Short mmCIF file of C-alpha atoms and ligand atoms in Angstrom, two decimals:
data_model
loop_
_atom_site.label_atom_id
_atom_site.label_comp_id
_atom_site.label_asym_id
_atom_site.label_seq_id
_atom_site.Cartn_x
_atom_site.Cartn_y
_atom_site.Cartn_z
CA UNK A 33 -1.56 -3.12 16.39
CA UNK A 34 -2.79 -0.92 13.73
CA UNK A 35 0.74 -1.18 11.44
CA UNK A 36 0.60 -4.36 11.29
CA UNK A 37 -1.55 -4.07 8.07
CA UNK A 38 -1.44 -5.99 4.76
CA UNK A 39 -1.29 -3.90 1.41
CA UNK A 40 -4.55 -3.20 0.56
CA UNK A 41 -6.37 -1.78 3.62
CA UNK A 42 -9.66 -0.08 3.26
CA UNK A 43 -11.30 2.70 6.14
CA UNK A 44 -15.04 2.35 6.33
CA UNK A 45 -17.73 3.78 8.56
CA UNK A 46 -20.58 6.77 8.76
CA UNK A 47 -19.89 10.19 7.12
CA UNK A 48 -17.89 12.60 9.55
CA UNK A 49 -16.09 9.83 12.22
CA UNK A 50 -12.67 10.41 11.47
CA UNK A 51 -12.41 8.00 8.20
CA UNK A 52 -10.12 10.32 6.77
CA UNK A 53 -8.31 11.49 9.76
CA UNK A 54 -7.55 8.02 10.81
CA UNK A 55 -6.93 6.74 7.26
CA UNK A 56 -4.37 9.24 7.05
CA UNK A 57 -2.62 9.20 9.95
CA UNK A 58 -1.84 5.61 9.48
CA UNK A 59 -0.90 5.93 5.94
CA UNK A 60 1.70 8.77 7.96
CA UNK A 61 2.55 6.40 10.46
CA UNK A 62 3.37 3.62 7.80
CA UNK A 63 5.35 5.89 5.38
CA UNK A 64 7.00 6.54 8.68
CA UNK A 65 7.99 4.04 9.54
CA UNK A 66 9.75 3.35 5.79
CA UNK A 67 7.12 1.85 4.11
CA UNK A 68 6.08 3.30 0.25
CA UNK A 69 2.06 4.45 1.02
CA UNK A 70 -0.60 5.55 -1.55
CA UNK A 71 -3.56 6.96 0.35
CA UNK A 72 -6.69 7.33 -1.79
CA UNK A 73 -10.01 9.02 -1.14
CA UNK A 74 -13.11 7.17 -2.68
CA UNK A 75 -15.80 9.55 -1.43
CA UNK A 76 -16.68 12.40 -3.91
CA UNK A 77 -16.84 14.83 -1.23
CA UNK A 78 -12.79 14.41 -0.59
CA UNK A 79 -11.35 16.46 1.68
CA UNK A 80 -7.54 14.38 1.81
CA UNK A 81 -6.60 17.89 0.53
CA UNK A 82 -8.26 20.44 3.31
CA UNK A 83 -6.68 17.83 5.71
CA UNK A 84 -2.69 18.32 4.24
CA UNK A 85 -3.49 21.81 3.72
CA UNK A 86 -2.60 21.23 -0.12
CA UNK A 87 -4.92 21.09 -3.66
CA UNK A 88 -4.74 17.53 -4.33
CA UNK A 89 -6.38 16.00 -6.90
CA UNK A 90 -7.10 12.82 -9.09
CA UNK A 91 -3.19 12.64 -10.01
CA UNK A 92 -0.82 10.98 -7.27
CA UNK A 93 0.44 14.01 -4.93
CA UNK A 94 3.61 13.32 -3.02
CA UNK A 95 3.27 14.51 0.30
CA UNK A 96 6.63 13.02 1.58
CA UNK A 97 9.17 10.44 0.36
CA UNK A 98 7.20 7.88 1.10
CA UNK A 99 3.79 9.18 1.21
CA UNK A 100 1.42 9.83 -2.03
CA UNK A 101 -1.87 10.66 -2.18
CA UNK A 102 -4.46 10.93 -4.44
CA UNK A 103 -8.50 12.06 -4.51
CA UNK A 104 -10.09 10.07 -7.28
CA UNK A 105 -12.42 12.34 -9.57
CA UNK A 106 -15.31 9.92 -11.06
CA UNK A 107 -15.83 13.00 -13.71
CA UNK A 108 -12.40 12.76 -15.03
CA UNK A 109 -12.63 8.87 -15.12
CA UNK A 110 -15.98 8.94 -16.58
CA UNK A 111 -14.83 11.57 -19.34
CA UNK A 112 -11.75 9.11 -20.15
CA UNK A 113 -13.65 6.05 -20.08
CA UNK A 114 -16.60 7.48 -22.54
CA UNK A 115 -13.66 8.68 -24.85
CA UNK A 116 -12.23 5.24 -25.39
CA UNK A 117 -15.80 3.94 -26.13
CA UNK A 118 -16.56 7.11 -28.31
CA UNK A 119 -13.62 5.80 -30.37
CA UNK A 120 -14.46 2.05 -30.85
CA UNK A 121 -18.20 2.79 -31.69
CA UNK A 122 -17.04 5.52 -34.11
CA UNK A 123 -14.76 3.13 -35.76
CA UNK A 124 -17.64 0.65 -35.20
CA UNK A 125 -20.13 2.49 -37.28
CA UNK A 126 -20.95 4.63 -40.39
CA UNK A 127 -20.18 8.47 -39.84
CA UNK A 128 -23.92 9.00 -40.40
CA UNK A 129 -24.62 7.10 -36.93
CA UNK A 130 -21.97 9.37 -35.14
CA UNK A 131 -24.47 11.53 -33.60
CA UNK A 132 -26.14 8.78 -32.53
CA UNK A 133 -23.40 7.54 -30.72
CA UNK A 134 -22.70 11.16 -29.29
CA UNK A 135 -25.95 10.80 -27.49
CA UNK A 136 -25.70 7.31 -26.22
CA UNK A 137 -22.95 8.35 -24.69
CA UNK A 138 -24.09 11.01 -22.73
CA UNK A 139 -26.55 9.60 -21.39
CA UNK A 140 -24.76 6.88 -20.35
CA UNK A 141 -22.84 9.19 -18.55
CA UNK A 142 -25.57 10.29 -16.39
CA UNK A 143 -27.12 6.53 -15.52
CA UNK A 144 -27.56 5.53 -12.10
CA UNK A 145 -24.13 3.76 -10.86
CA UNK A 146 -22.17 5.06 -13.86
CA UNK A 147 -20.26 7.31 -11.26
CA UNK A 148 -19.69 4.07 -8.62
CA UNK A 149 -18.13 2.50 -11.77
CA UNK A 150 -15.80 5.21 -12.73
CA UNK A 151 -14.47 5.45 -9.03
CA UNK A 152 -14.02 1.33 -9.18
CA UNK A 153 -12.55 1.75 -12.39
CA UNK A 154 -9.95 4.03 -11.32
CA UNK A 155 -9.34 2.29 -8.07
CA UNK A 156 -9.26 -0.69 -9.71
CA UNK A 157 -6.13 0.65 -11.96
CA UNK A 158 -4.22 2.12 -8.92
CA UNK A 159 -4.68 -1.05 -7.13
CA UNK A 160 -3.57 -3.79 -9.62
CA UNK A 161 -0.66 -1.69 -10.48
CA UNK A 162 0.38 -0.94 -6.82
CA UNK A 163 3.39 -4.08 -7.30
CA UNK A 164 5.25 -2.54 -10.01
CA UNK A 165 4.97 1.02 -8.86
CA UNK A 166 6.62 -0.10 -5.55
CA UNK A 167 4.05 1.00 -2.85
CA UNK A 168 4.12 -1.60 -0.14
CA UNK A 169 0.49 0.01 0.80
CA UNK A 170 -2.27 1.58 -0.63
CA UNK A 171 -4.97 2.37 1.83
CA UNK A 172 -8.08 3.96 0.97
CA UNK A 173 -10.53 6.30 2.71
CA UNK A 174 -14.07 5.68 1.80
CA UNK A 175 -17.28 7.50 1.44
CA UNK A 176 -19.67 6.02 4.32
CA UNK A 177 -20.64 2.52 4.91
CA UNK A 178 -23.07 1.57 2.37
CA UNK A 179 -20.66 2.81 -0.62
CA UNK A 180 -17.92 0.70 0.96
CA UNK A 181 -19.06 -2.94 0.80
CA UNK A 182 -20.91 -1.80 -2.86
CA UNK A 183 -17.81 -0.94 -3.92
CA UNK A 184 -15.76 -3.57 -2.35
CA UNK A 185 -18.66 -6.18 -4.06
CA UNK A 186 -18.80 -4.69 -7.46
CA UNK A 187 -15.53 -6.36 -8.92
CA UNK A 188 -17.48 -9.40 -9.50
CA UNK A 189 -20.13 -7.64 -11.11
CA UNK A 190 -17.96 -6.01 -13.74
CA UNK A 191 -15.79 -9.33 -14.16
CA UNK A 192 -18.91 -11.21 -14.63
CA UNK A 193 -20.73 -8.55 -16.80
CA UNK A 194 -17.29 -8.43 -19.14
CA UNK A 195 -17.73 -12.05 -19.25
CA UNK A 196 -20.71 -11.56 -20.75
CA UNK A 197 -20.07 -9.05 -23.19
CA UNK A 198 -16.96 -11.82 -24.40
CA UNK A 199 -19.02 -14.52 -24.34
CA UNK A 200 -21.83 -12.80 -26.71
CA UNK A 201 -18.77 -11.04 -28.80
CA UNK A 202 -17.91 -15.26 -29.76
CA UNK A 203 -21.29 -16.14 -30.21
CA UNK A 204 -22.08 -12.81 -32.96
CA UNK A 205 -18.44 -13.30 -34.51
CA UNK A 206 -19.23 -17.12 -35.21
CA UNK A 207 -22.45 -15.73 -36.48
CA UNK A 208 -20.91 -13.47 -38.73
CA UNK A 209 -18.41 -16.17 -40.11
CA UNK A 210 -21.46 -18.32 -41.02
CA UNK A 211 -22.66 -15.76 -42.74
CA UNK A 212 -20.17 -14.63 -44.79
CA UNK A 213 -19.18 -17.73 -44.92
CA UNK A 214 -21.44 -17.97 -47.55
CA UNK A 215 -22.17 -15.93 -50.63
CA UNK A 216 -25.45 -15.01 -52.47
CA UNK A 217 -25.48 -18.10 -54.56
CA UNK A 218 -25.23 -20.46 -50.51
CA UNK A 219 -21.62 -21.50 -51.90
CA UNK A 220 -19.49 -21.92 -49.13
CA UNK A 221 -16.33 -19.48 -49.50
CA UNK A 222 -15.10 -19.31 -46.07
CA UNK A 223 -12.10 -20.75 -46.87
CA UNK A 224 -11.60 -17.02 -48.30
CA UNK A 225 -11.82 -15.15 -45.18
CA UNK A 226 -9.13 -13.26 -44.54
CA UNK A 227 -7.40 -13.13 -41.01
CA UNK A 228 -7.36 -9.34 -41.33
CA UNK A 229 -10.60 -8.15 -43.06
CA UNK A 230 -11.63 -4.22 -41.43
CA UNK A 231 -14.31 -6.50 -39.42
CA UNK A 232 -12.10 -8.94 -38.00
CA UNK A 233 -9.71 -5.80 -36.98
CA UNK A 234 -12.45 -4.08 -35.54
CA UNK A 235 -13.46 -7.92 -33.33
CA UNK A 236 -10.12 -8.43 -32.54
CA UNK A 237 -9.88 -4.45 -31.06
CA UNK A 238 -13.10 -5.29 -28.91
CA UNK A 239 -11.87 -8.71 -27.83
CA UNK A 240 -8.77 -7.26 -26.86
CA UNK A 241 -10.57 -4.01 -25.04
CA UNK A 242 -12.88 -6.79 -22.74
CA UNK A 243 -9.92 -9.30 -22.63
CA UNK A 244 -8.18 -6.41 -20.74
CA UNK A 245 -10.87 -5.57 -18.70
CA UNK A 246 -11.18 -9.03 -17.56
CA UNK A 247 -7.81 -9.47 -16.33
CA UNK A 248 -8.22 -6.31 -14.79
CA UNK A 249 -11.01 -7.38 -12.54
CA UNK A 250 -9.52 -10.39 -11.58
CA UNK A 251 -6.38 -8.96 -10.54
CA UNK A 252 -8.40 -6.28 -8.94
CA UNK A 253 -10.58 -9.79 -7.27
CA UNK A 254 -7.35 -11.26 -6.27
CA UNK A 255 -5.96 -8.13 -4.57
CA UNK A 256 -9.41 -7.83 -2.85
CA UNK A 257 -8.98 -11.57 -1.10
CA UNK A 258 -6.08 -10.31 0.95
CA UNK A 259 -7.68 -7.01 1.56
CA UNK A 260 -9.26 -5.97 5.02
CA UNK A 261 -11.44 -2.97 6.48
CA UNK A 262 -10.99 -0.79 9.17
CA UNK A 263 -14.28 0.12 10.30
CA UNK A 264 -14.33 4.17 12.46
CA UNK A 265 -17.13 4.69 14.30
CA UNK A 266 -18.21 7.21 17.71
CA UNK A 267 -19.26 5.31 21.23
CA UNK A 268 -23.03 5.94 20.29
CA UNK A 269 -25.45 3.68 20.45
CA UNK A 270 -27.05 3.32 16.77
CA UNK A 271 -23.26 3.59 15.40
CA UNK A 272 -22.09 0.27 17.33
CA UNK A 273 -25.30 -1.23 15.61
CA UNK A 274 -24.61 0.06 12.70
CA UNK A 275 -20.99 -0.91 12.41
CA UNK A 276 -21.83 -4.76 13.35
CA UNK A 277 -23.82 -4.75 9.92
CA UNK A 278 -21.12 -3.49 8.04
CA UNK A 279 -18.55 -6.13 9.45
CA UNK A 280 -21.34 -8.76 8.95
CA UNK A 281 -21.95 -7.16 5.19
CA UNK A 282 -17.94 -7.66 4.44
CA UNK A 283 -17.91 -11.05 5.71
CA UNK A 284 -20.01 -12.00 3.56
CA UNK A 285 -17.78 -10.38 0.32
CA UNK A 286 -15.00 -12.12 2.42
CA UNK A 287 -13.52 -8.99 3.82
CA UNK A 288 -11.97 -9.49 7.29
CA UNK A 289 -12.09 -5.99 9.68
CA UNK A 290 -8.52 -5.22 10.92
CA UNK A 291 -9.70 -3.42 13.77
CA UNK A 292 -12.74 -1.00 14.78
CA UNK A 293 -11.41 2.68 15.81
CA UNK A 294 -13.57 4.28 18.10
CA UNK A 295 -13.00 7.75 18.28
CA UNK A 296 -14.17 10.88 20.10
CA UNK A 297 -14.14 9.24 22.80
CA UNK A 298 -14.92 11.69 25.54
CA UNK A 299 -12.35 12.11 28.68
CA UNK A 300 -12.94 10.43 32.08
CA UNK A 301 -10.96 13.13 34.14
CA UNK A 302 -12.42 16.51 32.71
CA UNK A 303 -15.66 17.29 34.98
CA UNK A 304 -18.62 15.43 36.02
CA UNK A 305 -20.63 15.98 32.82
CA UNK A 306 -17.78 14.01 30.24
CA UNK A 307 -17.53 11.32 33.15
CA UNK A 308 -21.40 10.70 32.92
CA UNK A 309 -20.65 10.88 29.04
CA UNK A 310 -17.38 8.83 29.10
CA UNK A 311 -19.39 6.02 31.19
CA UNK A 312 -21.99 5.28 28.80
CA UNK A 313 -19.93 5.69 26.14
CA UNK A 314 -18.26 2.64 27.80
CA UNK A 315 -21.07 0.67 27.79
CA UNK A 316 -21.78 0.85 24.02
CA UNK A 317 -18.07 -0.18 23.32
CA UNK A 318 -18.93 -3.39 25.49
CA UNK A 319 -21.85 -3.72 23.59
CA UNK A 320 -19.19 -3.72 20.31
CA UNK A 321 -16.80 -6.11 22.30
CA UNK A 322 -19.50 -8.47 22.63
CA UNK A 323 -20.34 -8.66 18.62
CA UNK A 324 -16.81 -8.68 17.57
CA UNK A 325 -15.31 -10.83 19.71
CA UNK A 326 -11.54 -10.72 19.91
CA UNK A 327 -11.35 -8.02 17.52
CA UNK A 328 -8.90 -5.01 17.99
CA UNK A 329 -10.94 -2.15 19.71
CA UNK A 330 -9.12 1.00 19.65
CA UNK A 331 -10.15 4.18 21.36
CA UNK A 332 -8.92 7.67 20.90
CA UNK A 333 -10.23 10.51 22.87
CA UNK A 334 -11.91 13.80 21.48
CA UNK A 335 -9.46 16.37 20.89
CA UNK A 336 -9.36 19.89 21.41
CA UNK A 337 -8.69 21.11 17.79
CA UNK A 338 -9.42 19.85 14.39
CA UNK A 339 -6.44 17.92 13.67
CA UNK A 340 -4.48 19.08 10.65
CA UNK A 341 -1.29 18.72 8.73
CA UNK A 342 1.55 16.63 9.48
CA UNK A 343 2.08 17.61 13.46
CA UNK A 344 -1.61 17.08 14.07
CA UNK A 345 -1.92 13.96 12.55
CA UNK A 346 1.24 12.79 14.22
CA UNK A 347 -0.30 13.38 17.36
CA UNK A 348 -3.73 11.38 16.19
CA UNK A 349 -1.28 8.84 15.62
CA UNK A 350 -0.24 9.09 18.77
CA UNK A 351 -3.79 8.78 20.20
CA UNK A 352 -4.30 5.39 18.16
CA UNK A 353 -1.16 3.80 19.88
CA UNK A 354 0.87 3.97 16.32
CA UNK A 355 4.32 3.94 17.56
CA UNK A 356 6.66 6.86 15.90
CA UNK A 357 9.65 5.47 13.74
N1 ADP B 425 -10.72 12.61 17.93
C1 ADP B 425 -11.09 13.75 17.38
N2 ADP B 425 -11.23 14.86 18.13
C2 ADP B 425 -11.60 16.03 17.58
N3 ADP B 425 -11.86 16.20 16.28
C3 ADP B 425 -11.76 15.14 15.47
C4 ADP B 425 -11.36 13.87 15.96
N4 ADP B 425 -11.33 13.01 14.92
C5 ADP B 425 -11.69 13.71 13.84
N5 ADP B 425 -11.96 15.00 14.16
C6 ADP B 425 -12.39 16.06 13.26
O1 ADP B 425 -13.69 15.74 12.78
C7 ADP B 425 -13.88 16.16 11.45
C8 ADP B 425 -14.34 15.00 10.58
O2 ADP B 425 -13.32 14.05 10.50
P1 ADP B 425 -13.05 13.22 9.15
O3 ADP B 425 -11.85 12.40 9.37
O4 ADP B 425 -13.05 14.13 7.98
O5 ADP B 425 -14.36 12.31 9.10
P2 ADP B 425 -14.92 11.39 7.92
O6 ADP B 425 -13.83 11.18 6.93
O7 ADP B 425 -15.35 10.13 8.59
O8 ADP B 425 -16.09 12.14 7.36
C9 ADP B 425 -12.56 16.75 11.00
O9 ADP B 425 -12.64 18.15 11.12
C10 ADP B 425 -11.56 16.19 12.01
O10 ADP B 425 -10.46 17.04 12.21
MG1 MG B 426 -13.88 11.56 4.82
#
């Protein structure tokens, strides 16, 4: 059964399946059924908001009492995240080097992956603070496949990376105690160090800037264990292949799939042409049965109309066996 879903459930799968369709009308049928949701859309090209029929953007939107949603903008996180570096390399170096700094920064702005960081980093933040703001799910609609196990993956990346970053920080500060530990005459003075020199300030700034980060990404690691995926796909032949990757790709990050939606699935009792259709459509869902095992399989047929707002996604819902409250 499709509510029966831990916290942290992610919706992964080819661009145009129904990620976001399905991803939202379980976070519906959840918030429903009186649990606190946060629905979040990962993939740039969101379109949570052209679904609700309302502007929603990288600020939590509260559709209903118990509903919230929110489409992450890498741009915005980006711009925050090169402010707070702006700062500690200003107060870092001379005023001379400022410029310099200016254009390190935009260009690290435009390197490869600095968007995929900027959406973990924000997802990262709304997920390790989903306890205290009381939402008893967040579920999140991804861009396609690929993006999802990257992203799902890159927590240890950026815990390890920080790691590295502290681990380098000890080694340059002991460094720089050495040296000033001595003065131009090789007489040992470090007993003279202050606790609270400008430069032991500024370490103890950074330190605390990657100490934070660290225990962000582990939290962020931690939530992930109990996480799982919920993997859309159509009855076509290259996207059952395709979708037994992906589940083999988030096994091996250690993220189980909940279920596999199939959807579109064409109707059996409409004319000889979607019978043919519905038939071998059949056969590549026993192709997926066969690779998954015991895993939940469920269908939901093509519908007439684009589904939209609260009524059509109610009905969707309906069509994935989610039980109304
Ligand atoms: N079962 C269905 N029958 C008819 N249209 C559907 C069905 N599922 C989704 N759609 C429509 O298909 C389009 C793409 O769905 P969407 O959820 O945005 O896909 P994705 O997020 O995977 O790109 C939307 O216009 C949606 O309303
Ligand atoms: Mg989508």
């Amino acid at each position: 059964m499709l509510l029966d879903l831990p916290p942290l459930v992610f919706f992964g799968g080819k661009g145009g399946v129904g990620k976001t369709t399905t991803a939202a009308a379980v976070a519906l049928a959840l918030s429903e059924a009186g649990r606190k949701v946060l629905l979040v859309s990962t993939d740039p090209a969101h379109n949570l908001g052209h679904l609700w029929g309302v502007k929603i953007g990288d600020q939590e939107y509260s559709l209903s009492e118990n509903l919230e949603v929110c489409e992450i903008d890498p741009a915005l996180t980006t711009k925050k995240h090169l402010e707070q570096a702006r700062e500690v390399m200003y107060s870092m170096m001379p005023e001379r080097l400022h410029k310099e700094v200016d254009h390190h920064l935009a260009l690290s702005a435009s390197t490869p992956g600095a968007h995929e960081a900027a959406i973990l980093e924000r997802l990262a933040d709304l997920i390790t603070t989903r306890e205290e703001r009381g939402y008893e799910h967040v579920i999140v609609d991804t861009a396609p496949s690929g993006h999802t196990a990257h992203l799902l993956d890159m927590p240890e990346l950026m815990g390890a990376w920080t790691e590295g970053l502290l681990q380098r920080r000890a080694q340059s500060e002991k460094f720089g105690e050495v040296v000033r530990g001595f003065d131009a005459t090789g007489k040992d003075k470090a007993a003279g160090v202050s606790g609270d020199s400008p430069v032991e300030r500024r370490n103890n700034r950074i330190r605390h800037i990657l100490l934070r980060r660290k225990e962000k990404f582990a939290k962020l690691r931690h939530e992930l264990k109990h996480a799982v995926c919920v993997i859309v796909l159509v009855p076509e032949r290259l996207p059952v292949l395709e979708s037994v990757e992906f589940k083999e790709e988030l096994a091996r990050i250690g993220v189980p799939v909940a279920g596999y939606v199939v959807n579109r699935c064409s109707p059996a009792d409409q004319g000889e042409f979607l019978a043919a259709r519905r038939e071998r459509e059949e056969g590549f869902i026993a192709q997926l049965r066969a690779s998954v095992g015991d895993a939940l399989i469920v269908r939901v047929p093509l519908l007439a109309t684009e589904v939209q707002g609260f009524a059509g996604l109610r009905e969707y819902a309906e069509a994935l066996g989610l039980s109304r409250s």
